[in-house]
CSV table of C-alpha atoms in Angstrom, one decimal:
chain,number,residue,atom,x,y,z
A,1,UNK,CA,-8.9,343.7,141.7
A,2,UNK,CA,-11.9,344.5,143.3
A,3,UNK,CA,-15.5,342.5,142.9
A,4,UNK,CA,-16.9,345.3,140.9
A,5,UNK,CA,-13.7,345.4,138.7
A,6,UNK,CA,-13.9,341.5,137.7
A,7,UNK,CA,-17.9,342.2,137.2
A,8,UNK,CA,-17.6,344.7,134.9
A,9,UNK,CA,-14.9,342.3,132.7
A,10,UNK,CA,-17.7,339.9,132.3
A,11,UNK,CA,-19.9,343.1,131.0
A,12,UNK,CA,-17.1,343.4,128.5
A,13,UNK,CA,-17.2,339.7,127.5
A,14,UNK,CA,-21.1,339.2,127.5
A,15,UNK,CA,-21.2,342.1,124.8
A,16,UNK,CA,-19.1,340.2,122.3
A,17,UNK,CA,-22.2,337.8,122.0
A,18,UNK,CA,-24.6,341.3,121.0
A,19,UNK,CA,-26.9,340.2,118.2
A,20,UNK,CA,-26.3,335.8,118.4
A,21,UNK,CA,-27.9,335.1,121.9
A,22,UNK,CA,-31.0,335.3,121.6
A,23,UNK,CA,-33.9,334.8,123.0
A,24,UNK,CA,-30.9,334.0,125.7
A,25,UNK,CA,-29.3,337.4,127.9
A,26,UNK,CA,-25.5,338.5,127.2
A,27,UNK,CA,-23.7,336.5,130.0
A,28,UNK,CA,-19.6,336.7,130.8
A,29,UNK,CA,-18.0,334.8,133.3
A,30,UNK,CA,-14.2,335.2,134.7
A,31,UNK,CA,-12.6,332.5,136.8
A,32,UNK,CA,-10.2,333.7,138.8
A,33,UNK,CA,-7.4,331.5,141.2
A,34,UNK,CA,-5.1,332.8,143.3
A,35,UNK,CA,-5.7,336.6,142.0
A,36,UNK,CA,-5.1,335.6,138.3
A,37,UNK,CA,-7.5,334.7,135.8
A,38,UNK,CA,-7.4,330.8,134.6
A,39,UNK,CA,-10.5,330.8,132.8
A,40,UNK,CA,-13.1,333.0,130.8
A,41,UNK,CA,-15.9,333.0,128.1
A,42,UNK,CA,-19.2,334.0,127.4
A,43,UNK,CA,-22.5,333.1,125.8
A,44,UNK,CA,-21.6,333.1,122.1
A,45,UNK,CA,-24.9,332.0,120.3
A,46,UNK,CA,-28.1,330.4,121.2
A,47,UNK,CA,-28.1,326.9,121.6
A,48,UNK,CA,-24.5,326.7,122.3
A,49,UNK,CA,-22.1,326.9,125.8
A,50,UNK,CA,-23.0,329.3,128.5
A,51,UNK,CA,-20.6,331.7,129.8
A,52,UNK,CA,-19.7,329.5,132.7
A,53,UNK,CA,-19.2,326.1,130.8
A,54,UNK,CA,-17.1,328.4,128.0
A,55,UNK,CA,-15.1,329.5,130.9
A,56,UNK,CA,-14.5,326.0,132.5
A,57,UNK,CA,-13.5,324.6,129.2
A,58,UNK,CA,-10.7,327.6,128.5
A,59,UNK,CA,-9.3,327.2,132.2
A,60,UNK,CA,-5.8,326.7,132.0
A,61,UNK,CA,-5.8,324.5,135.2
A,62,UNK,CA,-8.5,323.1,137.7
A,63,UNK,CA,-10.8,325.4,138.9
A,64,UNK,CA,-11.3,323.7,142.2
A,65,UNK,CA,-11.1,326.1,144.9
A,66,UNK,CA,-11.7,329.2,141.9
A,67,UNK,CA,-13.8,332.1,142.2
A,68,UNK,CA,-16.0,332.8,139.4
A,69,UNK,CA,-17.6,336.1,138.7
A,70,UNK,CA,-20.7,336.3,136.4
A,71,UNK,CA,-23.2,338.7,135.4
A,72,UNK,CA,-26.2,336.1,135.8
A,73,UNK,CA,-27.3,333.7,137.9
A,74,UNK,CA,-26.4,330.4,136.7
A,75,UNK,CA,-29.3,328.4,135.3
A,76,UNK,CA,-30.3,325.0,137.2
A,77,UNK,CA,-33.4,323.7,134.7
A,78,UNK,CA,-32.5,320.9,132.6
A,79,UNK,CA,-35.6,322.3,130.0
A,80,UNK,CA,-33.4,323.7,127.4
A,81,UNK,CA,-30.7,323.1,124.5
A,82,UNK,CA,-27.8,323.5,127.2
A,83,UNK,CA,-26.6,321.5,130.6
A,84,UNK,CA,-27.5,323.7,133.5
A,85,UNK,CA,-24.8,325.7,134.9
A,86,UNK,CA,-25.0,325.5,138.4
A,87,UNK,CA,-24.8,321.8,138.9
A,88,UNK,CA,-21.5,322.2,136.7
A,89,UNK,CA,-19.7,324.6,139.0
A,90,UNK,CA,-20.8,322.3,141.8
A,91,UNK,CA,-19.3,319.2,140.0
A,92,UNK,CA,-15.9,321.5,139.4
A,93,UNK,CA,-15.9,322.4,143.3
A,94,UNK,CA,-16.3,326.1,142.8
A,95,UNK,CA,-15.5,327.9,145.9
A,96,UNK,CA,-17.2,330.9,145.5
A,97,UNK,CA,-19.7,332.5,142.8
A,98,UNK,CA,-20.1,336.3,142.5
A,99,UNK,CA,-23.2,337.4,140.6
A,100,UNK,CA,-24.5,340.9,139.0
A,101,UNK,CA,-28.1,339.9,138.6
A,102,UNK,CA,-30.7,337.2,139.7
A,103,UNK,CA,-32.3,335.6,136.7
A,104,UNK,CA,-35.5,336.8,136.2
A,105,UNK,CA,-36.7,333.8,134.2
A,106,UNK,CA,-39.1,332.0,136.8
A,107,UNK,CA,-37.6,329.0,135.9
A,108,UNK,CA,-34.1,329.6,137.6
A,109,UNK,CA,-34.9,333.5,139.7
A,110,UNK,CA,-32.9,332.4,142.8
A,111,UNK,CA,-33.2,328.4,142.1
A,112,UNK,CA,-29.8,328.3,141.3
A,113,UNK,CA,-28.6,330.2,144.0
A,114,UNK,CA,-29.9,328.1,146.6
A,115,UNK,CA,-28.3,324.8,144.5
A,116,UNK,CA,-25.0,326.5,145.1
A,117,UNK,CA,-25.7,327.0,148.7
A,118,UNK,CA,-26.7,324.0,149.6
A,119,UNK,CA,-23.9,322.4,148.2
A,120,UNK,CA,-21.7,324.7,150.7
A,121,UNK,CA,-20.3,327.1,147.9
A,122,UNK,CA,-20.1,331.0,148.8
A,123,UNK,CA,-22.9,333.5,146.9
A,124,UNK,CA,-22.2,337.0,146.8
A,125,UNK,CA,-24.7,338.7,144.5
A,126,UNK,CA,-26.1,342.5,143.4
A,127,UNK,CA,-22.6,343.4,142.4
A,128,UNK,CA,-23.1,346.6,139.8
A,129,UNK,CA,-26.8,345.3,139.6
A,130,UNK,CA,-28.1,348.5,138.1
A,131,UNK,CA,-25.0,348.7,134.9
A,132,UNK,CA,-26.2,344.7,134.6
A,133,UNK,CA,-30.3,345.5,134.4
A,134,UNK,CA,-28.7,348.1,131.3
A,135,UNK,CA,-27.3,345.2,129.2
A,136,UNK,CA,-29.8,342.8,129.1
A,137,UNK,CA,-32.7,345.4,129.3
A,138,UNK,CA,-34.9,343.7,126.6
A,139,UNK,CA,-34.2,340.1,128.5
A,140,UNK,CA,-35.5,341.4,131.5
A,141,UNK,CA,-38.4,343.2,130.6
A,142,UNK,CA,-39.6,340.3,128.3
A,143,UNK,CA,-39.4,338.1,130.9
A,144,UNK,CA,-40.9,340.2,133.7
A,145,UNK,CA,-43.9,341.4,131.2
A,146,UNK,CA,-44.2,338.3,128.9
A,147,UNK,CA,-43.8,341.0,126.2
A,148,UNK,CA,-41.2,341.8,123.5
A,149,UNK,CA,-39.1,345.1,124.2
A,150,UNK,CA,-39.4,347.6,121.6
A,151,UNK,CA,-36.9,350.1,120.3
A,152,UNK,CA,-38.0,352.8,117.9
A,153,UNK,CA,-35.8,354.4,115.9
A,154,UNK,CA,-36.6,357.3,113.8
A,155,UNK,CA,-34.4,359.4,112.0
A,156,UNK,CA,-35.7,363.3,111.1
A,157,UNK,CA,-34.1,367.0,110.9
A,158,UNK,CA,-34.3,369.4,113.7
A,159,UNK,CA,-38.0,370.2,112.7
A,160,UNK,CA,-39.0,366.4,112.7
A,161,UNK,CA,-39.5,365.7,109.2
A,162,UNK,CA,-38.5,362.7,107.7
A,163,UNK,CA,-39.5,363.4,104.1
A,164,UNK,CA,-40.2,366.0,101.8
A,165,UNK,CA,-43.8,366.6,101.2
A,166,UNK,CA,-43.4,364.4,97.6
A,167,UNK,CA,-42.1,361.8,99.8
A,168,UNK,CA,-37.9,362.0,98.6
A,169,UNK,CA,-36.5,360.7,102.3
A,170,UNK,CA,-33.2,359.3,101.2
A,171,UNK,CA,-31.6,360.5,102.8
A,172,UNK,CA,-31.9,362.5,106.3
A,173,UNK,CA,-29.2,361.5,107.6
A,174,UNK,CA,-25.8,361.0,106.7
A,175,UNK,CA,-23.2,357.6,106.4
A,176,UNK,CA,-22.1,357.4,109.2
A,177,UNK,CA,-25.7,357.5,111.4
A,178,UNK,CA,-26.9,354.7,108.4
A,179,UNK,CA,-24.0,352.6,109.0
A,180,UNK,CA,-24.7,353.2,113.0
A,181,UNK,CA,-28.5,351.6,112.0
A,182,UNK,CA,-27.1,348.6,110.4
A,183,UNK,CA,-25.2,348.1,114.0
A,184,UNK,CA,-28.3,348.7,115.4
A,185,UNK,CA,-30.5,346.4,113.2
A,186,UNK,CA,-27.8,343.4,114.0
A,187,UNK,CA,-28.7,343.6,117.6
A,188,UNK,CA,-32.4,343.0,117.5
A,189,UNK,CA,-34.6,340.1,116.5
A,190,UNK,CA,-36.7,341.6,114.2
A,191,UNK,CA,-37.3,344.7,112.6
A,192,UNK,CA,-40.6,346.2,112.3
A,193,UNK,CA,-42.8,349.0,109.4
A,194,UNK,CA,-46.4,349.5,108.5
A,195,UNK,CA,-47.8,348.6,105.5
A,196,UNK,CA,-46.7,352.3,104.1
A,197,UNK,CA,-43.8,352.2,104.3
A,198,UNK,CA,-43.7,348.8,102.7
A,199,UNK,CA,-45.4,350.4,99.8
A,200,UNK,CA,-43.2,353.5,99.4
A,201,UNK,CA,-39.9,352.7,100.3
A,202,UNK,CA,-39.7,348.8,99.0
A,203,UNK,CA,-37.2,348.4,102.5
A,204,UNK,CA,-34.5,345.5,102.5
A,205,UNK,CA,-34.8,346.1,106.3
A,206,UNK,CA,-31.6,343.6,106.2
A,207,UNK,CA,-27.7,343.9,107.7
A,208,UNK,CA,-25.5,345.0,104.9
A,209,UNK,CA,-22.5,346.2,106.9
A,210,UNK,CA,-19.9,343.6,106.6
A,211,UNK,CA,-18.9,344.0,110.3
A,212,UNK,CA,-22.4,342.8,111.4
A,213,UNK,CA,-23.8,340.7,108.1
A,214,UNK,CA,-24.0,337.5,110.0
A,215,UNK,CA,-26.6,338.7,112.1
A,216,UNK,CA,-29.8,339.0,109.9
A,217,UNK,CA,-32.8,340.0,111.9
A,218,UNK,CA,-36.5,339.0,111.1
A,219,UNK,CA,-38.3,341.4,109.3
A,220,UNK,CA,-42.2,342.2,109.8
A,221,UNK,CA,-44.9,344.6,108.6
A,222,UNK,CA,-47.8,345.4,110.2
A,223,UNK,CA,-51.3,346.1,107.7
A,224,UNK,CA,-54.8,346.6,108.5
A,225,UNK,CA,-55.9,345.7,104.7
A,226,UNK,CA,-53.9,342.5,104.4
A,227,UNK,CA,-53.2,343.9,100.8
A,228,UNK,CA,-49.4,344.1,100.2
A,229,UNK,CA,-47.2,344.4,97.0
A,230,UNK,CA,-46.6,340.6,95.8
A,231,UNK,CA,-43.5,342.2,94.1
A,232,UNK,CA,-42.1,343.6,97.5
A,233,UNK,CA,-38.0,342.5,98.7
A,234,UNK,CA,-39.1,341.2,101.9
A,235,UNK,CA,-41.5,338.7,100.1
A,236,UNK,CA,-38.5,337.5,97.3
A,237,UNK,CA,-35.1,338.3,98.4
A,238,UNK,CA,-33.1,335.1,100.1
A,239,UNK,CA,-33.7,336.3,103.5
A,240,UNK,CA,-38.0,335.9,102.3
A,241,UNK,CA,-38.1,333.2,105.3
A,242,UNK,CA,-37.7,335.9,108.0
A,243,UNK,CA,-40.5,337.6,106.9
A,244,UNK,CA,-44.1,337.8,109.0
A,245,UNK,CA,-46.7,339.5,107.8
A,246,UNK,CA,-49.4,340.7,110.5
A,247,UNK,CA,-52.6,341.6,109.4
A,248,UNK,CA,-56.2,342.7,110.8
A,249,UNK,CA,-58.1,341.7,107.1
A,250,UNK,CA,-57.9,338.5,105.2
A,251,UNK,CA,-54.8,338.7,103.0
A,252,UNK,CA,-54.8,337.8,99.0
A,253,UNK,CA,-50.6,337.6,99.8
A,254,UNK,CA,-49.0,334.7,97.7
A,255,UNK,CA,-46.5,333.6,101.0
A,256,UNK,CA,-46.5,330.8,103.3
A,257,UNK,CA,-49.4,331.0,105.5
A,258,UNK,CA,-47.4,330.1,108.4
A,259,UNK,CA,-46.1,333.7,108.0
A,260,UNK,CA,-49.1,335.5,107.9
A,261,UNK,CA,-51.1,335.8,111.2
A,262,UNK,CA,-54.2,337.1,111.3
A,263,UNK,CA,-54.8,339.7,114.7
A,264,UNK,CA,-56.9,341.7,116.0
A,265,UNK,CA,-54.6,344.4,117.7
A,266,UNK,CA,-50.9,345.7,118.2
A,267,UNK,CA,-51.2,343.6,121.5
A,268,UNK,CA,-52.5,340.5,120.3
A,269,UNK,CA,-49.4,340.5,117.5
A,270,UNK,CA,-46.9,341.7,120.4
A,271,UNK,CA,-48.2,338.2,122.4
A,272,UNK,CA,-47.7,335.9,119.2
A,273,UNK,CA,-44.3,337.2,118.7
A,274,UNK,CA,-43.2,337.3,122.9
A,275,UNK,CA,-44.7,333.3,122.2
A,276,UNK,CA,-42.8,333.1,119.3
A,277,UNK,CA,-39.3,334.1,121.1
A,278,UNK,CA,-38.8,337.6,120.2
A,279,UNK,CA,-37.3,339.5,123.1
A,280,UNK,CA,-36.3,342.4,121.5
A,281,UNK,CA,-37.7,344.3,118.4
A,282,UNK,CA,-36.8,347.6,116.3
A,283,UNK,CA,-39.4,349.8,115.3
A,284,UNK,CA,-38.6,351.5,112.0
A,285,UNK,CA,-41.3,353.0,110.7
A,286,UNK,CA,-43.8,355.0,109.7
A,287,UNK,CA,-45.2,357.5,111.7
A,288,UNK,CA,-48.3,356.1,111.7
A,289,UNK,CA,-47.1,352.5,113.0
A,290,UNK,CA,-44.9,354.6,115.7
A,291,UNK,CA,-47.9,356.4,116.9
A,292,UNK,CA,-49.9,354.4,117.5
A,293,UNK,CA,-47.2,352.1,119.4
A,294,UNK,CA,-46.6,354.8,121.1
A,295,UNK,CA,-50.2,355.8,122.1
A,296,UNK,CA,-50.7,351.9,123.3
A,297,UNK,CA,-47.4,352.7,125.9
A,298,UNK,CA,-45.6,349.4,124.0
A,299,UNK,CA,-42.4,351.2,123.2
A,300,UNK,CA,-39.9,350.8,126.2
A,301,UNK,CA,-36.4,352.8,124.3
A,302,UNK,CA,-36.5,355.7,121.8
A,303,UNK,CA,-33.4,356.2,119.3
A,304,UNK,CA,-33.4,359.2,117.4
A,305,UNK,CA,-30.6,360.4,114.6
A,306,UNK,CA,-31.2,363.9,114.4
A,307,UNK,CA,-30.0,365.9,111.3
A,308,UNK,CA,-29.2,369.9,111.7
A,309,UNK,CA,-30.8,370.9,108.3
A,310,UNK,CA,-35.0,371.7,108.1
A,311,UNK,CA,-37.3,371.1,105.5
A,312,UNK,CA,-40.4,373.0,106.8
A,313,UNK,CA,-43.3,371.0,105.6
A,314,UNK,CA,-43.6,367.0,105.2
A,315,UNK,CA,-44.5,364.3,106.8
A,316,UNK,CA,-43.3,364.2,110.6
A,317,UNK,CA,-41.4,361.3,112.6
A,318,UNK,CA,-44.2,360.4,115.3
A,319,UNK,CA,-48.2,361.5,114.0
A,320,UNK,CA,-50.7,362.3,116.8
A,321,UNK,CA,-51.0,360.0,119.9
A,322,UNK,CA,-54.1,361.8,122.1
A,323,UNK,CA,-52.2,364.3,124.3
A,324,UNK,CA,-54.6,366.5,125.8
A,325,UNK,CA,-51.9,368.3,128.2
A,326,UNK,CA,-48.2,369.0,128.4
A,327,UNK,CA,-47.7,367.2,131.6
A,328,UNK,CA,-48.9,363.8,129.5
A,329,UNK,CA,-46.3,364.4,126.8
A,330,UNK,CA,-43.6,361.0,126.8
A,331,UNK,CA,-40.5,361.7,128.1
A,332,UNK,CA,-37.0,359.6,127.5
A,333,UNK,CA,-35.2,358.9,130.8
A,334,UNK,CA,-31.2,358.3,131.2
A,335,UNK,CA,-30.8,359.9,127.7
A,336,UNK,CA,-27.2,359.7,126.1
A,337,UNK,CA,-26.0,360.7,123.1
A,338,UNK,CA,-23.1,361.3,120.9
A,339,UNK,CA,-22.6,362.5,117.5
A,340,UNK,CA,-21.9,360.3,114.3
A,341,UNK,CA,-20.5,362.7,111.7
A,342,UNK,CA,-22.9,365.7,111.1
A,343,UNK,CA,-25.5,363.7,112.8
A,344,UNK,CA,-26.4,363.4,116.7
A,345,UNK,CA,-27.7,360.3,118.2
A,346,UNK,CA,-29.8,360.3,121.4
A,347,UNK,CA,-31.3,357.2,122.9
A,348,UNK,CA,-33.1,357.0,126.2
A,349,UNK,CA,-35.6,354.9,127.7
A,350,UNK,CA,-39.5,355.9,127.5
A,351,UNK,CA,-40.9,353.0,130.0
């Protein structure tokens, strides 16, 4: 098999931890001997093994002399949960590493590569770079911009209304693109509405297909008032811990005040959660929140579930955002799709 072949195995191991690693990247590592494979694994949950140490401790014989291909640069700081990689593979005498991507975490970004080298072990890196910047998109970008990466989502027919003018909205889409959100929701931090939206719809916001239920994400409303429904889901259901609350006024809200944080702007909340840990963070709604994340340039992918039906009047997914001209208008790049049931999904990236 070729380099790129064993890379893009680890691609198909790193995705089996979607939704537990972070604030850590999806990492896979294969260790291969002789042409075969004697060991592999993969970052299965914050706080727990890396992909290389998983795939040292499933070899089925020493991996002295191995290869071992990995989609990221094995770490080398001893300022975390976890052992550092790198001076493990030199303990095991690794022969030869193969990497996808440098680390862009200041802390390792090339460090551990030159560990490896000096200890005489072969580097070969920038194998399939581009398919592994796509996996961990949200990693990198948080780390580069010391900012969360946000996904909105918005689900509308093909005239872009979500509702009908008396507000009925469930639903726009059918089962199978809901069921597709859930998915979606499991692989981000935290889910994110506006205060209206709080108010009319009275969201869960939570997991609740069984395939993905373990992975919870935080939920968290934005409100310029600070005044919120006491009686809300998100403030008394038993996920009610994974709730923040961020707010430009003073808020009456009966909730721990460790979960309400007064800001002064979209920014200023968007820095509190990138210090917080949150990498990577789905924008739900409204409209209203949407444009104006939009009209600040925060939002870096766009995910739309598009109905064929029309309602003709009613609110619309994205409000006004200041475009004077055309040539400003957003536009997603390296747009796929597919269609789930009646529905079609495109997702792209907008910066």
């Amino acid at each position: 098999m070729t380099n790129e072949e064993w890379m893009k195995k680890t691609f198909d191991l790193a995705k089996l931890g979607l939704g537990f690693t972070w604030p850590n990247p999806l990492v896979g590592a294969v260790i291969v001997k002789n042409g075969k494979i004697i060991g592999e694994g993969f970052h299965h949950q914050y706080g727990h093994d890396h992909a290389e140490i998983d795939a040292l401790k499933n070899c089925t014989e020493s991996a002295e002399g191995a290869t071992i291909y990995v989609n990221l640069e094995p770490c080398c700081h001893t300022s975390k949960q976890t052992p550092p990689c790198a001076q493990r593979l030199i303990k095991e005498k690794i022969k030869k590493v193969v990497i996808c991507n440098l680390d862009p975490n200041p802390l390792v970004n090339g460090k551990g590569i030159e560990l490896l080298k000096a200890a005489g072990i072969e580097v070969e890196s920038g194998i399939l770079k581009e398919k592994g910047e796509e996996l961990n998109e949200a990693f990198f970008f948080a780390q580069r911009n010391k900012a969360p990466f946000i996904h909105l989502k918005m689900a509308s027919t093909l005239d872009g209304r979500i509702a009908l003018p008396n507000g009925e909205s469930q639903w726009i889409t059918g089962l199978i693109a809901r069921n597709h959100v859930h998915e979606l929701r499991s692989q981000h931090q935290g889910v994110m509405i506006g205060a209206e939206t709080l108010r009319k719809d009275n969201p869960k916001l939570n997991v609740r297909i069984q395939t993905y239920v373990g992975r919870q994400p935080f939920r968290i409303v934005f409100t310029k008032s600070g005044k919120l429904p006491q009686d809300a889901l998100l403030f008394n259901d038993d996920l009610k811990h994974q709730t923040l609350v961020y707010t430009e006024s003073d808020s009456d809200l009966h909730f721990p005040a460790s979960q309400i944080i007064k800001v002064a702007s979209l920014e200023e909340a968007m820095n509190d959660l990138y210090q917080k840990k949150f990498m990577n963070l789905l924008l739900e709604g409204g409209s209203s929140l949407a444009s104006a994340f939009m009209a600040k340039g925060l939002v870096n992918r766009v995910s739309v579930y598009l109905n064929p039906s029309f309602l003709g009047s009613g609110p619309t997914s994205v409000g006004h955002f200041g475009l004077d001209r055309l040539e400003e208008r957003p536009r997603l790049k390296n747009v796929q799709h597919m269609k789930l049931g009646e529905d079609f999904y495109f997702t792209g990236r907008l910066n």
